[in-house]
Amino acid sequence: MTKGTVLVTGGVGYIGSHTTVELIQQNYEVIIVDNLSTSQKEILEGIKKITGKKPVFYKVDLKNYNEVKNLLKKHKIDSIIHFAAYKAVGESVEKPLKYYENNILSLINTLKIAEEYKINNFIFSSSCTVYGQPKKLPVTEKTPVIKPNSPYGNTKKIAEEILQDTTEPNKNLNVVSLRYFNPIGAHPSHLIGELPIGVPNNLVPFITQTAYGIRPQLKVFGNDYSTPDGTPIRDYIDIIDLAEAHIKALEYLTTSKNKKNFEVFNIGAGKGYSVLEIIKTFEQVTGQKLNYTFAPRRPGDIEQIWADATKANTVLKWKTKRTPAHSLKTAWEWEKHYRTQIVKKSI
Ligand code: WQD
């Protein structure tokens, strides 16, 4: 008996695909819309291998409202989880308009779909980058949201403002915004994982590609920060923990437990790790020596952030269960699995 139908935008992406697996395994029907601009269709095969089910998939760009609206009119959708967005902090500094156009217009069109088809449960993929560099750590949901350090973070801040304003006149629309910290790791089956196209922007896929020999060396962007080892600190959260947080948020909305029709939650482990600590942990759990060097700071980066996730722990009854050591191991297993699959296909 299905628990309902969920539209997952960006569902072929890293977080979207892992959340889709959890949704299917929790008896939800899933419809994915994704333009495959930053993801690869073979991830759908991985979802099928893990769950035994291939979600309905439409290759469509959310910036084309009418196309998306017509595709979805034959479905009865109960909830939306909106992931579709570009998400590289560094790249957004170099190409701000690409980020504003894509991330904001996609959100607006997805909200219009929700209104058009009276879909009242909406989960938004937000980010801790809305906090910029917080003055006080750990950050709670009451920490001031200031002008983020990057256009990427600003698109998330603007999106949250659009969502909040949209829920004002439409009391039927219930929104939860999940402010993720740094997602890492891969599904334990090694059948899906992070699959950046081109040179990875994020730390962990760059680490695993360097360890595998795809990249000659990892550049550590800055070791002159005011942190214990000089490298930036982040709150790294396992991708399955993160996917499970979406199930909890969905249940929170579909059982009308929410007190207000716009609520935000920090989704983090509540502990910070430096870049060097992540490198050392990777080397320990995989036995791979990593070739890295120190380089100048990356524009848009903040120095340190980690979450106070008490609200999600108590209200959503969710908390992390996995450690960065576990996540780095699964990331490495996925990298090896993916590369051997490429070799097999090329033979
Ligand atoms: C982490 C640290 C880099 C690459 C991410 C996502 C964003 C949001 C928040 C969800 C930084 C350093 C990186 C490299 C490095 N998550 N680094 N060399 O910037 O914290 O943002 O989490 O929405 O979507 O992008 O993550 O992995 O890029 O960087 O030294 O080659 O690793 O400087 O200190 P970031 P990241």
mmCIF file of C-alpha atoms and ligand atoms in Angstrom:
data_model
loop_
_atom_site.group_PDB
_atom_site.id
_atom_site.type_symbol
_atom_site.label_atom_id
_atom_site.label_comp_id
_atom_site.label_asym_id
_atom_site.label_seq_id
_atom_site.Cartn_x
_atom_site.Cartn_y
_atom_site.Cartn_z
ATOM 1 C CA MET A 1 0.000 0.000 0.000
ATOM 2 C CA THR A 2 1.710 3.210 -1.140
ATOM 3 C CA LYS A 3 2.167 5.998 1.379
ATOM 4 C CA GLY A 4 1.695 8.576 -1.377
ATOM 5 C CA THR A 5 3.325 10.010 -4.510
ATOM 6 C CA VAL A 6 6.331 12.315 -4.215
ATOM 7 C CA LEU A 7 7.679 14.563 -6.974
ATOM 8 C CA VAL A 8 11.465 14.669 -6.557
ATOM 9 C CA THR A 9 13.065 17.440 -8.596
ATOM 10 C CA GLY A 10 16.755 16.828 -9.234
ATOM 11 C CA GLY A 11 16.156 13.213 -8.252
ATOM 12 C CA VAL A 12 19.029 11.843 -10.360
ATOM 13 C CA GLY A 13 21.496 14.005 -8.433
ATOM 14 C CA TYR A 14 23.574 13.010 -5.429
ATOM 15 C CA ILE A 15 21.136 13.796 -2.597
ATOM 16 C CA GLY A 16 18.053 13.309 -4.769
ATOM 17 C CA SER A 17 18.978 9.764 -5.806
ATOM 18 C CA HIS A 18 19.798 8.604 -2.277
ATOM 19 C CA THR A 19 16.545 10.148 -1.004
ATOM 20 C CA THR A 20 14.629 8.444 -3.851
ATOM 21 C CA VAL A 21 16.000 5.059 -2.723
ATOM 22 C CA GLU A 22 14.824 5.694 0.846
ATOM 23 C CA LEU A 23 11.407 6.913 -0.386
ATOM 24 C CA ILE A 24 10.842 3.799 -2.507
ATOM 25 C CA GLN A 25 11.950 1.563 0.343
ATOM 26 C CA GLN A 26 9.437 3.357 2.585
ATOM 27 C CA ASN A 27 6.619 2.604 0.106
ATOM 28 C CA TYR A 28 6.327 5.976 -1.580
ATOM 29 C CA GLU A 29 5.769 6.261 -5.332
ATOM 30 C CA VAL A 30 8.419 8.574 -6.833
ATOM 31 C CA ILE A 31 8.318 10.785 -9.920
ATOM 32 C CA ILE A 32 11.655 12.362 -10.838
ATOM 33 C CA VAL A 33 12.111 15.443 -13.000
ATOM 34 C CA ASP A 34 15.736 16.216 -13.787
ATOM 35 C CA ASN A 35 17.462 17.924 -16.737
ATOM 36 C CA LEU A 36 20.605 15.801 -16.229
ATOM 37 C CA SER A 37 22.741 18.977 -16.382
ATOM 38 C CA THR A 38 24.812 17.873 -13.380
ATOM 39 C CA SER A 39 23.862 14.205 -13.093
ATOM 40 C CA GLN A 40 24.064 11.011 -15.147
ATOM 41 C CA LYS A 41 21.109 8.842 -16.153
ATOM 42 C CA GLU A 42 22.898 5.598 -15.167
ATOM 43 C CA ILE A 43 22.133 6.513 -11.558
ATOM 44 C CA LEU A 44 18.519 5.457 -12.363
ATOM 45 C CA GLU A 45 19.833 1.935 -13.032
ATOM 46 C CA GLY A 46 21.481 1.990 -9.633
ATOM 47 C CA ILE A 47 18.212 3.011 -7.973
ATOM 48 C CA LYS A 48 16.477 0.104 -9.753
ATOM 49 C CA LYS A 49 19.173 -2.398 -8.719
ATOM 50 C CA ILE A 50 18.898 -1.323 -5.068
ATOM 51 C CA THR A 51 15.099 -1.066 -4.788
ATOM 52 C CA GLY A 52 13.846 -3.321 -7.592
ATOM 53 C CA LYS A 53 11.826 -0.355 -8.875
ATOM 54 C CA LYS A 54 12.654 2.301 -11.465
ATOM 55 C CA PRO A 55 10.936 5.601 -10.612
ATOM 56 C CA VAL A 56 8.958 7.484 -13.277
ATOM 57 C CA PHE A 57 11.543 9.806 -14.834
ATOM 58 C CA TYR A 58 11.114 12.886 -17.011
ATOM 59 C CA LYS A 59 14.189 14.523 -18.525
ATOM 60 C CA VAL A 60 12.980 18.094 -18.394
ATOM 61 C CA ASP A 61 14.303 21.481 -17.325
ATOM 62 C CA LEU A 62 12.329 23.101 -14.524
ATOM 63 C CA LYS A 63 12.990 26.462 -16.153
ATOM 64 C CA ASN A 64 10.418 25.356 -18.803
ATOM 65 C CA TYR A 65 7.259 25.699 -16.704
ATOM 66 C CA ASN A 66 4.688 24.709 -19.357
ATOM 67 C CA GLU A 67 6.616 21.593 -20.354
ATOM 68 C CA VAL A 68 6.827 20.437 -16.717
ATOM 69 C CA LYS A 69 3.170 21.308 -16.024
ATOM 70 C CA ASN A 70 1.927 19.276 -19.021
ATOM 71 C CA LEU A 71 4.099 16.284 -18.138
ATOM 72 C CA LEU A 72 2.742 16.128 -14.596
ATOM 73 C CA LYS A 73 -0.971 16.687 -15.244
ATOM 74 C CA LYS A 74 -1.737 12.954 -15.480
ATOM 75 C CA HIS A 75 -0.215 12.269 -12.035
ATOM 76 C CA LYS A 76 -1.777 12.704 -8.587
ATOM 77 C CA ILE A 77 1.122 14.099 -6.538
ATOM 78 C CA ASP A 78 0.880 14.487 -2.743
ATOM 79 C CA SER A 79 4.277 16.019 -1.904
ATOM 80 C CA ILE A 80 7.298 17.661 -3.493
ATOM 81 C CA ILE A 81 10.953 17.448 -2.494
ATOM 82 C CA HIS A 82 12.811 20.136 -4.416
ATOM 83 C CA PHE A 83 16.519 19.391 -4.892
ATOM 84 C CA ALA A 84 17.117 20.730 -8.412
ATOM 85 C CA ALA A 85 19.801 23.432 -8.151
ATOM 86 C CA TYR A 86 23.441 24.090 -8.912
ATOM 87 C CA LYS A 87 25.428 23.783 -5.674
ATOM 88 C CA ALA A 88 29.122 24.523 -6.041
ATOM 89 C CA VAL A 89 30.160 27.439 -3.829
ATOM 90 C CA GLY A 90 33.348 28.156 -5.758
ATOM 91 C CA GLU A 91 31.702 27.990 -9.206
ATOM 92 C CA SER A 92 28.855 30.283 -8.099
ATOM 93 C CA VAL A 93 31.385 33.041 -7.328
ATOM 94 C CA GLU A 94 32.682 32.814 -10.901
ATOM 95 C CA LYS A 95 29.235 32.444 -12.578
ATOM 96 C CA PRO A 96 26.614 34.216 -10.381
ATOM 97 C CA LEU A 97 23.950 34.690 -13.101
ATOM 98 C CA LYS A 98 24.024 30.962 -13.969
ATOM 99 C CA TYR A 99 23.195 30.270 -10.317
ATOM 100 C CA TYR A 100 20.539 32.958 -9.848
ATOM 101 C CA GLU A 101 18.699 32.087 -13.067
ATOM 102 C CA ASN A 102 18.731 28.329 -12.528
ATOM 103 C CA ASN A 103 18.186 28.065 -8.792
ATOM 104 C CA ILE A 104 15.584 30.809 -8.390
ATOM 105 C CA LEU A 105 13.558 30.183 -11.572
ATOM 106 C CA SER A 106 13.487 26.419 -10.928
ATOM 107 C CA LEU A 107 12.164 27.044 -7.426
ATOM 108 C CA ILE A 108 9.506 29.483 -8.625
ATOM 109 C CA ASN A 109 8.283 27.049 -11.296
ATOM 110 C CA THR A 110 8.192 24.164 -8.830
ATOM 111 C CA LEU A 111 6.135 26.308 -6.451
ATOM 112 C CA LYS A 112 3.791 27.173 -9.344
ATOM 113 C CA ILE A 113 3.389 23.412 -9.998
ATOM 114 C CA ALA A 114 2.524 22.954 -6.316
ATOM 115 C CA GLU A 115 -0.139 25.653 -6.540
ATOM 116 C CA GLU A 116 -1.441 24.452 -9.938
ATOM 117 C CA TYR A 117 -1.909 20.878 -8.728
ATOM 118 C CA LYS A 118 -2.766 21.712 -5.083
ATOM 119 C CA ILE A 119 0.271 19.870 -3.735
ATOM 120 C CA ASN A 120 0.424 20.994 -0.127
ATOM 121 C CA ASN A 121 3.585 19.341 1.242
ATOM 122 C CA PHE A 122 6.840 20.929 0.079
ATOM 123 C CA ILE A 123 10.331 20.096 1.302
ATOM 124 C CA PHE A 124 13.116 22.421 0.187
ATOM 125 C CA SER A 125 16.783 21.510 -0.105
ATOM 126 C CA SER A 126 18.440 24.438 1.619
ATOM 127 C CA SER A 127 21.933 24.859 2.953
ATOM 128 C CA CYS A 128 23.970 25.982 5.929
ATOM 129 C CA THR A 129 25.589 28.451 3.553
ATOM 130 C CA VAL A 130 22.650 30.789 4.315
ATOM 131 C CA TYR A 131 24.396 31.528 7.623
ATOM 132 C CA GLY A 132 27.545 32.836 5.938
ATOM 133 C CA GLN A 133 30.367 32.834 8.514
ATOM 134 C CA PRO A 134 28.456 32.682 11.828
ATOM 135 C CA LYS A 135 29.822 34.719 14.720
ATOM 136 C CA LYS A 136 28.776 32.045 17.254
ATOM 137 C CA LEU A 137 29.060 28.265 16.830
ATOM 138 C CA PRO A 138 27.336 25.851 16.668
ATOM 139 C CA VAL A 139 24.580 27.439 14.561
ATOM 140 C CA THR A 140 20.941 27.013 15.521
ATOM 141 C CA GLU A 141 17.925 27.857 13.350
ATOM 142 C CA LYS A 142 17.804 31.180 15.235
ATOM 143 C CA THR A 143 21.320 32.139 14.111
ATOM 144 C CA PRO A 144 20.936 35.247 11.944
ATOM 145 C CA VAL A 145 20.769 34.537 8.219
ATOM 146 C CA ILE A 146 23.133 37.153 6.819
ATOM 147 C CA LYS A 147 24.269 37.798 3.253
ATOM 148 C CA PRO A 148 25.954 34.485 2.442
ATOM 149 C CA ASN A 149 29.537 34.486 1.189
ATOM 150 C CA SER A 150 28.604 33.129 -2.234
ATOM 151 C CA PRO A 151 25.891 33.543 -4.883
ATOM 152 C CA TYR A 152 25.059 29.879 -4.300
ATOM 153 C CA GLY A 153 24.322 30.515 -0.634
ATOM 154 C CA ASN A 154 22.378 33.656 -1.581
ATOM 155 C CA THR A 155 20.129 31.670 -3.941
ATOM 156 C CA LYS A 156 19.225 29.448 -0.979
ATOM 157 C CA LYS A 157 18.528 32.471 1.247
ATOM 158 C CA ILE A 158 16.367 34.115 -1.445
ATOM 159 C CA ALA A 159 14.570 30.811 -2.077
ATOM 160 C CA GLU A 160 13.668 30.505 1.595
ATOM 161 C CA GLU A 161 12.284 34.065 1.532
ATOM 162 C CA ILE A 162 10.178 33.225 -1.554
ATOM 163 C CA LEU A 163 8.881 30.081 0.159
ATOM 164 C CA GLN A 164 7.999 31.944 3.348
ATOM 165 C CA ASP A 165 6.196 34.700 1.424
ATOM 166 C CA THR A 166 4.303 32.124 -0.669
ATOM 167 C CA THR A 167 2.999 30.349 2.427
ATOM 168 C CA GLU A 168 1.592 33.623 3.834
ATOM 169 C CA PRO A 169 -1.530 33.836 1.607
ATOM 170 C CA ASN A 170 -1.701 30.075 0.937
ATOM 171 C CA LYS A 171 -2.406 28.493 4.311
ATOM 172 C CA ASN A 172 -2.781 25.060 2.686
ATOM 173 C CA LEU A 173 0.856 25.055 1.578
ATOM 174 C CA ASN A 174 3.176 23.549 4.223
ATOM 175 C CA VAL A 175 6.904 24.003 3.730
ATOM 176 C CA VAL A 176 9.901 22.542 5.527
ATOM 177 C CA SER A 177 13.298 23.915 4.574
ATOM 178 C CA LEU A 178 16.176 21.562 5.430
ATOM 179 C CA ARG A 179 19.477 23.398 5.850
ATOM 180 C CA TYR A 180 22.044 20.727 4.994
ATOM 181 C CA PHE A 181 25.585 20.888 6.177
ATOM 182 C CA ASN A 182 28.169 18.973 4.113
ATOM 183 C CA PRO A 183 26.793 15.756 2.610
ATOM 184 C CA ILE A 184 29.400 13.023 1.990
ATOM 185 C CA GLY A 185 29.552 9.278 1.354
ATOM 186 C CA ALA A 186 27.627 6.849 -0.830
ATOM 187 C CA HIS A 187 24.976 4.141 -0.589
ATOM 188 C CA PRO A 188 26.398 1.027 1.200
ATOM 189 C CA SER A 189 25.558 -1.079 -1.881
ATOM 190 C CA HIS A 190 28.151 1.001 -3.841
ATOM 191 C CA LEU A 191 25.546 1.155 -6.655
ATOM 192 C CA ILE A 192 24.931 4.904 -6.352
ATOM 193 C CA GLY A 193 27.044 7.746 -5.025
ATOM 194 C CA GLU A 194 28.304 11.232 -5.746
ATOM 195 C CA LEU A 195 28.986 11.516 -9.462
ATOM 196 C CA PRO A 196 30.249 15.009 -10.277
ATOM 197 C CA ILE A 197 30.533 15.765 -13.983
ATOM 198 C CA GLY A 198 34.001 17.080 -14.843
ATOM 199 C CA VAL A 199 36.371 18.329 -12.154
ATOM 200 C CA PRO A 200 34.744 17.940 -8.723
ATOM 201 C CA ASN A 201 34.097 21.142 -6.769
ATOM 202 C CA ASN A 202 33.480 19.311 -3.496
ATOM 203 C CA LEU A 203 36.181 17.971 -1.206
ATOM 204 C CA VAL A 204 35.291 14.286 -0.873
ATOM 205 C CA PRO A 205 34.824 13.382 -4.552
ATOM 206 C CA PHE A 206 38.092 15.208 -5.243
ATOM 207 C CA ILE A 207 39.752 13.101 -2.538
ATOM 208 C CA THR A 208 38.416 9.806 -3.914
ATOM 209 C CA GLN A 209 39.306 10.739 -7.511
ATOM 210 C CA THR A 210 42.834 11.702 -6.402
ATOM 211 C CA ALA A 211 43.192 8.429 -4.485
ATOM 212 C CA TYR A 212 42.012 6.517 -7.556
ATOM 213 C CA GLY A 213 44.521 8.351 -9.781
ATOM 214 C CA ILE A 214 41.984 10.339 -11.821
ATOM 215 C CA ARG A 215 43.393 13.603 -10.384
ATOM 216 C CA PRO A 216 47.141 14.049 -9.789
ATOM 217 C CA GLN A 217 46.882 15.936 -6.514
ATOM 218 C CA LEU A 218 44.358 17.461 -4.106
ATOM 219 C CA LYS A 219 44.747 21.182 -3.443
ATOM 220 C CA VAL A 220 43.823 22.155 0.119
ATOM 221 C CA PHE A 221 42.385 25.651 -0.282
ATOM 222 C CA GLY A 222 44.012 27.555 2.552
ATOM 223 C CA ASN A 223 45.841 26.508 5.729
ATOM 224 C CA ASP A 224 46.024 29.991 7.233
ATOM 225 C CA TYR A 225 42.556 30.065 8.806
ATOM 226 C CA SER A 226 42.082 30.635 12.552
ATOM 227 C CA THR A 227 41.357 26.943 13.179
ATOM 228 C CA PRO A 228 43.467 24.439 15.146
ATOM 229 C CA ASP A 229 45.267 23.105 12.072
ATOM 230 C CA GLY A 230 44.700 26.166 9.862
ATOM 231 C CA THR A 231 42.287 24.430 7.487
ATOM 232 C CA PRO A 232 38.527 25.144 7.283
ATOM 233 C CA ILE A 233 36.057 23.243 9.429
ATOM 234 C CA ARG A 234 32.747 21.803 8.209
ATOM 235 C CA ASP A 235 29.987 19.566 9.595
ATOM 236 C CA TYR A 236 30.150 16.466 7.356
ATOM 237 C CA ILE A 237 26.943 14.427 7.298
ATOM 238 C CA ASP A 238 26.486 10.965 5.797
ATOM 239 C CA ILE A 239 24.291 10.893 2.688
ATOM 240 C CA ILE A 240 22.040 8.136 4.085
ATOM 241 C CA ASP A 241 21.540 10.076 7.334
ATOM 242 C CA LEU A 242 20.613 13.028 5.150
ATOM 243 C CA ALA A 243 18.208 10.967 3.010
ATOM 244 C CA GLU A 244 16.543 9.660 6.176
ATOM 245 C CA ALA A 245 16.025 13.236 7.357
ATOM 246 C CA HIS A 246 13.826 13.803 4.284
ATOM 247 C CA ILE A 247 11.632 10.827 5.174
ATOM 248 C CA LYS A 248 11.199 12.243 8.693
ATOM 249 C CA ALA A 249 10.371 15.699 7.285
ATOM 250 C CA LEU A 250 7.841 14.163 4.870
ATOM 251 C CA GLU A 251 6.133 12.241 7.676
ATOM 252 C CA TYR A 252 6.127 15.449 9.754
ATOM 253 C CA LEU A 253 4.202 17.258 7.015
ATOM 254 C CA THR A 254 1.903 14.457 5.830
ATOM 255 C CA THR A 255 0.756 13.809 9.408
ATOM 256 C CA SER A 256 0.219 17.573 9.928
ATOM 257 C CA LYS A 257 2.567 17.726 12.922
ATOM 258 C CA ASN A 258 3.953 21.082 11.765
ATOM 259 C CA LYS A 259 2.938 24.055 13.921
ATOM 260 C CA LYS A 260 3.583 26.707 11.232
ATOM 261 C CA ASN A 261 3.407 26.413 7.457
ATOM 262 C CA PHE A 262 7.037 27.440 7.002
ATOM 263 C CA GLU A 263 9.681 25.826 9.217
ATOM 264 C CA VAL A 264 13.464 25.402 8.914
ATOM 265 C CA PHE A 265 15.697 22.673 10.347
ATOM 266 C CA ASN A 266 19.484 22.328 10.549
ATOM 267 C CA ILE A 267 20.428 18.917 9.190
ATOM 268 C CA GLY A 268 23.942 18.276 10.431
ATOM 269 C CA ALA A 269 25.887 15.915 12.687
ATOM 270 C CA GLY A 270 26.658 18.636 15.231
ATOM 271 C CA LYS A 271 30.438 18.186 15.019
ATOM 272 C CA GLY A 272 33.101 19.959 12.940
ATOM 273 C CA TYR A 273 35.993 18.338 11.087
ATOM 274 C CA SER A 274 38.837 20.222 9.369
ATOM 275 C CA VAL A 275 39.924 19.455 5.825
ATOM 276 C CA LEU A 276 43.133 17.889 7.164
ATOM 277 C CA GLU A 277 41.145 15.733 9.604
ATOM 278 C CA ILE A 278 39.004 14.478 6.713
ATOM 279 C CA ILE A 279 42.140 13.677 4.699
ATOM 280 C CA LYS A 280 43.731 11.814 7.639
ATOM 281 C CA THR A 281 40.485 9.903 8.321
ATOM 282 C CA PHE A 282 40.267 8.930 4.642
ATOM 283 C CA GLU A 283 43.840 7.627 4.711
ATOM 284 C CA GLN A 284 43.153 5.651 7.898
ATOM 285 C CA VAL A 285 39.919 3.959 6.768
ATOM 286 C CA THR A 286 41.075 3.178 3.208
ATOM 287 C CA GLY A 287 44.807 2.627 3.628
ATOM 288 C CA GLN A 288 45.290 5.004 0.681
ATOM 289 C CA LYS A 289 47.993 7.655 1.024
ATOM 290 C CA LEU A 290 46.635 10.914 -0.396
ATOM 291 C CA ASN A 291 48.754 13.264 -2.498
ATOM 292 C CA TYR A 292 47.834 16.804 -1.464
ATOM 293 C CA THR A 293 49.350 20.248 -1.249
ATOM 294 C CA PHE A 294 48.349 23.580 0.294
ATOM 295 C CA ALA A 295 47.012 26.277 -2.051
ATOM 296 C CA PRO A 296 45.500 29.752 -1.616
ATOM 297 C CA ARG A 297 42.047 30.135 -0.077
ATOM 298 C CA ARG A 298 39.024 29.583 -2.404
ATOM 299 C CA PRO A 299 36.850 32.706 -2.931
ATOM 300 C CA GLY A 300 33.450 32.293 -1.240
ATOM 301 C CA ASP A 301 34.655 29.850 1.397
ATOM 302 C CA ILE A 302 33.916 30.485 5.057
ATOM 303 C CA GLU A 303 36.306 29.509 7.845
ATOM 304 C CA GLN A 304 34.224 27.230 10.030
ATOM 305 C CA ILE A 305 30.679 26.068 10.665
ATOM 306 C CA TRP A 306 28.911 23.195 12.359
ATOM 307 C CA ALA A 307 25.319 22.592 13.410
ATOM 308 C CA ASP A 308 23.276 22.527 16.530
ATOM 309 C CA ALA A 309 20.744 19.965 15.240
ATOM 310 C CA THR A 310 18.686 19.799 18.466
ATOM 311 C CA LYS A 311 15.525 21.016 16.742
ATOM 312 C CA ALA A 312 15.638 18.258 14.089
ATOM 313 C CA ASN A 313 16.574 15.729 16.783
ATOM 314 C CA THR A 314 13.574 16.596 18.950
ATOM 315 C CA VAL A 315 10.899 17.785 16.498
ATOM 316 C CA LEU A 316 11.617 15.492 13.522
ATOM 317 C CA LYS A 317 12.878 12.662 15.774
ATOM 318 C CA TRP A 318 15.919 12.439 13.488
ATOM 319 C CA LYS A 319 19.625 12.339 14.246
ATOM 320 C CA THR A 320 22.785 11.193 12.495
ATOM 321 C CA LYS A 321 23.827 7.569 13.041
ATOM 322 C CA ARG A 322 26.946 7.380 10.816
ATOM 323 C CA THR A 323 30.422 8.902 11.187
ATOM 324 C CA PRO A 324 32.691 10.606 8.620
ATOM 325 C CA ALA A 325 34.917 7.507 8.812
ATOM 326 C CA HIS A 326 31.972 5.379 7.619
ATOM 327 C CA SER A 327 31.045 7.918 4.925
ATOM 328 C CA LEU A 328 34.602 8.171 3.599
ATOM 329 C CA LYS A 329 34.789 4.388 3.341
ATOM 330 C CA THR A 330 31.531 4.203 1.352
ATOM 331 C CA ALA A 331 32.693 7.086 -0.853
ATOM 332 C CA TRP A 332 35.896 5.187 -1.623
ATOM 333 C CA GLU A 333 34.030 1.881 -2.331
ATOM 334 C CA TRP A 334 31.679 3.763 -4.692
ATOM 335 C CA GLU A 335 34.615 5.418 -6.513
ATOM 336 C CA LYS A 336 36.231 2.009 -7.087
ATOM 337 C CA HIS A 337 32.940 0.400 -8.147
ATOM 338 C CA TYR A 338 32.103 3.229 -10.561
ATOM 339 C CA ARG A 339 35.555 3.239 -12.169
ATOM 340 C CA THR A 340 35.570 -0.535 -12.699
ATOM 341 C CA GLN A 341 32.117 -0.270 -14.299
ATOM 342 C CA ILE A 342 33.492 2.326 -16.729
ATOM 343 C CA VAL A 343 36.379 -0.022 -17.623
ATOM 344 C CA LYS A 344 33.958 -2.940 -18.177
ATOM 345 C CA LYS A 345 31.718 -0.796 -20.421
ATOM 346 C CA SER A 346 34.671 0.423 -22.454
ATOM 347 C CA ILE A 347 35.855 -3.125 -23.233
HETATM 348 C C1 WQD B 1 34.567 21.819 1.873
HETATM 349 C C2 WQD B 1 35.953 22.287 2.301
HETATM 350 C C3 WQD B 1 36.971 23.806 0.755
HETATM 351 C C4 WQD B 1 37.643 21.058 -2.553
HETATM 352 C C5 WQD B 1 29.161 22.346 0.364
HETATM 353 C C6 WQD B 1 28.264 22.272 -0.808
HETATM 354 C C7 WQD B 1 27.063 23.128 -0.626
HETATM 355 C C8 WQD B 1 26.472 23.003 0.744
HETATM 356 C C9 WQD B 1 27.507 23.147 1.828
HETATM 357 C C10 WQD B 1 24.573 21.530 0.625
HETATM 358 C C11 WQD B 1 36.166 23.779 2.032
HETATM 359 C C12 WQD B 1 37.774 22.518 0.877
HETATM 360 C C13 WQD B 1 37.239 21.595 -1.333
HETATM 361 C C14 WQD B 1 39.018 20.953 -2.848
HETATM 362 C C15 WQD B 1 39.525 21.889 -0.699
HETATM 363 N N1 WQD B 1 25.841 21.741 0.928
HETATM 364 N N2 WQD B 1 38.178 21.980 -0.432
HETATM 365 N N3 WQD B 1 39.912 21.377 -1.906
HETATM 366 O O1 WQD B 1 32.073 24.623 0.037
HETATM 367 O O2 WQD B 1 31.532 23.667 2.330
HETATM 368 O O3 WQD B 1 29.843 23.587 0.415
HETATM 369 O O4 WQD B 1 28.489 22.153 1.553
HETATM 370 O O5 WQD B 1 23.827 22.277 0.139
HETATM 371 O O6 WQD B 1 26.151 22.677 -1.586
HETATM 372 O O7 WQD B 1 28.981 22.713 -1.932
HETATM 373 O O8 WQD B 1 31.883 22.128 0.426
HETATM 374 O O9 WQD B 1 33.212 20.204 -0.320
HETATM 375 O O10 WQD B 1 33.299 22.346 -1.693
HETATM 376 O O11 WQD B 1 34.388 22.287 0.536
HETATM 377 O O12 WQD B 1 40.371 22.258 0.139
HETATM 378 O O13 WQD B 1 39.447 20.489 -3.939
HETATM 379 O O14 WQD B 1 36.917 21.604 1.513
HETATM 380 O O15 WQD B 1 37.839 24.926 0.676
HETATM 381 O O16 WQD B 1 36.960 24.306 3.077
HETATM 382 P P1 WQD B 1 31.403 23.600 0.855
HETATM 383 P P2 WQD B 1 33.193 21.699 -0.359
#
